[in-house]
Coordinates of C-alpha atoms in Angstrom, one line a residue:
X1 CA 38.6 183.4 182.6
X2 CA 40.6 183.7 179.3
X3 CA 44.0 182.4 181.1
X4 CA 41.8 179.2 182.1
X5 CA 40.9 178.8 178.5
X6 CA 44.4 178.9 177.4
X7 CA 45.1 176.4 180.2
X8 CA 42.4 174.2 178.8
X9 CA 43.6 174.6 175.3
X10 CA 39.9 175.4 174.6
X11 CA 38.0 178.8 173.9
X12 CA 34.4 178.7 174.6
X13 CA 31.7 179.9 172.0
X14 CA 29.5 180.1 175.0
X15 CA 31.3 181.7 177.9
X16 CA 28.2 181.2 179.9
X17 CA 28.8 177.6 180.1
X18 CA 32.3 178.0 181.7
X19 CA 31.0 180.7 184.2
X20 CA 28.2 178.1 185.1
X21 CA 30.8 175.4 185.6
X22 CA 32.8 177.4 188.1
X23 CA 29.5 178.5 190.2
X24 CA 29.3 176.7 193.5
X25 CA 25.9 176.1 195.2
X26 CA 26.8 178.7 197.9
X27 CA 27.3 181.4 195.4
X28 CA 24.0 180.5 193.5
X29 CA 22.2 180.6 196.8
X30 CA 23.3 183.9 197.7
X31 CA 22.4 185.2 194.2
X32 CA 19.2 183.4 193.6
X33 CA 17.3 186.4 192.9
X34 CA 19.8 187.0 189.9
X35 CA 18.7 183.5 188.5
X36 CA 22.1 182.2 189.0
X37 CA 22.5 178.4 189.0
X38 CA 25.0 176.3 190.5
X39 CA 27.3 173.8 188.7
X40 CA 25.6 170.8 190.0
X41 CA 23.9 169.8 187.0
X42 CA 27.1 170.2 184.8
X43 CA 29.0 168.1 187.6
X44 CA 26.5 165.4 187.0
X45 CA 27.1 165.2 183.3
X46 CA 30.8 165.8 183.5
X47 CA 31.0 162.7 185.8
X48 CA 29.5 160.6 183.0
X49 CA 31.4 162.2 180.3
X50 CA 34.7 161.6 182.1
X51 CA 33.7 158.0 183.0
X52 CA 32.7 157.3 179.4
X53 CA 36.1 158.7 178.0
X54 CA 38.1 157.0 180.4
X55 CA 36.4 153.5 180.1
X56 CA 36.8 153.8 176.5
X57 CA 40.6 154.7 176.7
X58 CA 41.1 151.6 179.0
X59 CA 39.1 149.3 176.8
X60 CA 41.2 150.0 173.7
X61 CA 44.4 150.3 175.3
X62 CA 44.3 147.4 177.6
X63 CA 42.6 144.6 175.5
X64 CA 43.8 141.8 177.9
X65 CA 42.4 143.3 181.2
X66 CA 39.4 141.7 182.8
X67 CA 36.3 143.7 183.7
X68 CA 37.3 143.9 187.3
X69 CA 40.6 145.4 186.7
X70 CA 39.2 147.6 184.1
X71 CA 36.7 149.0 186.6
X72 CA 39.3 149.5 189.5
X73 CA 41.6 151.3 187.1
X74 CA 38.8 153.7 185.9
X75 CA 37.9 154.2 189.5
X76 CA 41.5 155.2 190.4
X77 CA 41.8 157.7 187.3
X78 CA 38.3 159.5 188.2
X79 CA 38.8 159.5 192.0
X80 CA 38.6 162.8 193.8
X81 CA 42.5 162.8 194.4
X82 CA 43.0 162.6 190.8
X83 CA 40.5 165.5 189.8
X84 CA 42.0 167.5 192.6
X85 CA 45.5 167.3 190.9
X86 CA 43.8 168.4 187.7
X87 CA 42.2 171.3 189.5
X88 CA 45.8 172.5 190.8
X89 CA 47.3 171.9 187.4
X90 CA 44.6 174.4 186.0
X91 CA 44.8 176.9 189.0
X92 CA 40.9 176.3 189.1
X93 CA 40.6 177.6 192.8
X94 CA 41.1 181.1 192.0
X95 CA 38.3 181.0 189.3
X96 CA 35.6 179.5 191.4
X97 CA 32.6 181.5 192.3
X98 CA 31.8 180.9 196.0
X99 CA 29.5 182.3 198.5
X100 CA 30.9 184.5 201.2
X101 CA 30.8 181.9 203.9
X102 CA 32.4 179.2 201.7
X103 CA 35.0 181.6 200.6
X104 CA 36.0 182.6 204.0
X105 CA 36.1 179.0 205.2
X106 CA 38.7 178.0 202.6
X107 CA 36.2 176.6 199.8
X108 CA 38.6 177.3 197.1
X109 CA 41.2 174.7 198.7
X110 CA 38.4 172.2 199.6
X111 CA 39.1 168.9 197.4
X112 CA 35.3 168.1 197.2
X113 CA 34.5 171.5 195.6
X114 CA 37.6 171.4 193.3
X115 CA 37.0 167.9 192.1
X116 CA 33.4 168.9 191.4
X117 CA 34.2 171.8 189.5
X118 CA 36.7 169.9 187.2
X119 CA 33.8 167.6 186.1
X120 CA 31.5 170.5 185.5
X121 CA 34.2 172.3 183.4
X122 CA 34.4 169.1 181.4
X123 CA 30.7 169.1 180.9
X124 CA 30.8 172.8 179.8
X125 CA 33.5 171.8 177.2
X126 CA 31.4 168.8 175.9
X127 CA 28.1 170.8 175.6
X128 CA 30.0 173.7 173.9
X129 CA 32.6 171.7 171.7
X130 CA 31.4 168.3 171.6
X131 CA 32.8 164.9 172.9
X132 CA 36.0 165.4 170.7
X133 CA 36.9 168.6 172.7
X134 CA 36.3 167.1 176.1
X135 CA 38.2 163.9 175.2
X136 CA 41.5 166.0 174.4
X137 CA 41.5 167.7 177.6
X138 CA 40.8 164.3 179.7
X139 CA 43.5 162.7 177.5
X140 CA 46.1 165.6 178.2
X141 CA 45.3 166.0 181.9
X142 CA 44.2 162.7 183.2
X143 CA 44.9 159.8 181.1
X144 CA 48.5 160.9 179.7
X145 CA 49.6 161.9 183.3
X146 CA 48.5 158.6 184.6
X147 CA 50.4 156.8 181.8
X148 CA 53.4 158.6 182.7
X149 CA 53.1 157.8 186.3
X150 CA 52.8 154.3 185.4
X151 CA 56.0 154.3 183.0
X152 CA 58.1 155.8 185.9
X153 CA 56.9 153.4 188.8
X154 CA 59.3 151.1 190.2
X155 CA 57.3 148.0 190.5
X156 CA 59.8 145.9 191.9
X157 CA 60.3 148.2 194.7
X158 CA 56.6 148.6 195.3
X159 CA 56.0 144.7 195.2
X160 CA 58.9 144.4 198.0
X161 CA 57.2 146.9 200.2
X162 CA 54.0 145.2 199.7
X163 CA 55.1 141.8 200.8
X164 CA 57.3 143.2 203.7
X165 CA 54.4 144.2 205.5
X166 CA 54.7 140.5 206.9
X167 CA 57.7 139.1 208.3
X168 CA 59.5 136.3 206.7
X169 CA 58.4 136.8 203.1
X170 CA 60.8 135.7 200.3
X171 CA 60.6 137.0 196.9
X172 CA 62.4 135.3 193.8
X173 CA 62.6 136.4 190.2
X174 CA 63.1 133.6 187.7
X175 CA 63.9 133.9 183.9
X176 CA 61.7 131.2 182.4
X177 CA 62.5 131.8 178.7
X178 CA 63.2 133.9 176.0
X179 CA 62.5 134.1 172.3
X180 CA 62.8 136.0 169.0
X181 CA 65.9 137.0 167.2
X182 CA 69.0 138.6 169.1
X183 CA 68.1 142.1 167.9
X184 CA 64.4 141.7 169.2
X185 CA 64.5 139.2 171.8
X186 CA 61.4 138.8 174.2
X187 CA 62.3 137.6 177.9
X188 CA 59.9 135.9 180.1
X189 CA 60.3 136.3 184.0
X190 CA 58.1 134.8 187.0
X191 CA 58.3 136.1 190.4
X192 CA 57.5 133.8 193.3
X193 CA 56.6 134.5 196.9
X194 CA 57.5 131.8 199.2
X195 CA 57.9 129.4 196.5
X196 CA 54.7 130.1 194.8
X197 CA 54.3 131.9 191.4
X198 CA 52.3 135.2 191.7
X199 CA 53.2 137.1 188.6
X200 CA 54.8 136.7 185.0
X201 CA 56.1 139.3 182.8
X202 CA 57.6 139.7 179.4
X203 CA 59.9 142.4 178.2
X204 CA 62.7 143.3 175.7
X205 CA 65.3 143.1 178.6
X206 CA 65.4 140.9 181.5
X207 CA 64.9 144.2 183.7
X208 CA 61.7 145.1 181.9
X209 CA 60.4 141.6 182.1
X210 CA 60.9 141.8 185.9
X211 CA 59.2 145.0 186.2
X212 CA 56.4 143.5 184.4
X213 CA 56.3 140.5 186.4
X214 CA 56.3 142.5 189.7
X215 CA 53.3 144.7 188.4
X216 CA 51.4 141.6 187.5
X217 CA 52.1 140.4 191.2
X218 CA 50.8 143.6 192.7
X219 CA 47.6 143.2 190.8
X220 CA 47.4 139.5 192.1
X221 CA 47.8 140.3 195.6
X222 CA 45.9 143.4 195.9
X223 CA 42.9 142.0 194.0
X224 CA 43.0 138.3 194.3

């Protein structure tokens, strides 16, 4: 488990918390006579810790997003698929304590088990070192990674693919204005779908403004 601590960037004062976080109910049931407990209670706590840290991050970094968009973004960040990616980054599967049947049935690779264990580990860190320690891990492995994905995403291509699900759709980007001095000019672009404006964006270049307009348009079409 020391290698897992190195991956997390956190050393436990109470190693039993980490051990508990890695204990699946199947293992706990087989070792009940030893007083072994599963990670289910830690999973419950970790879900709340993760949700709170993520909500706080989104609230502070996206002051213009409405409540509905904040809720959907948080849900995407803390979903099972996202947590499985974290589990893989940690190599968490090899550390799990599983019952014989669950282990033989491929439990170490089961998405639900991996995702639950991630939440349990976050709770263990929270109990052992406080919210600041948990926040650092969540920031590194969930929030920063998602920010990097967003920066690298081609929203114009994504929007084109979205509207092409129906034939005869026409997208058009229009430069509607610019402001500021030449060395720090801000461009404003609107994107139209079949003549109706569905998104607007600003940027320090026309390309950046178009990407931001496409991003806004995707949000409009997916969550009208």
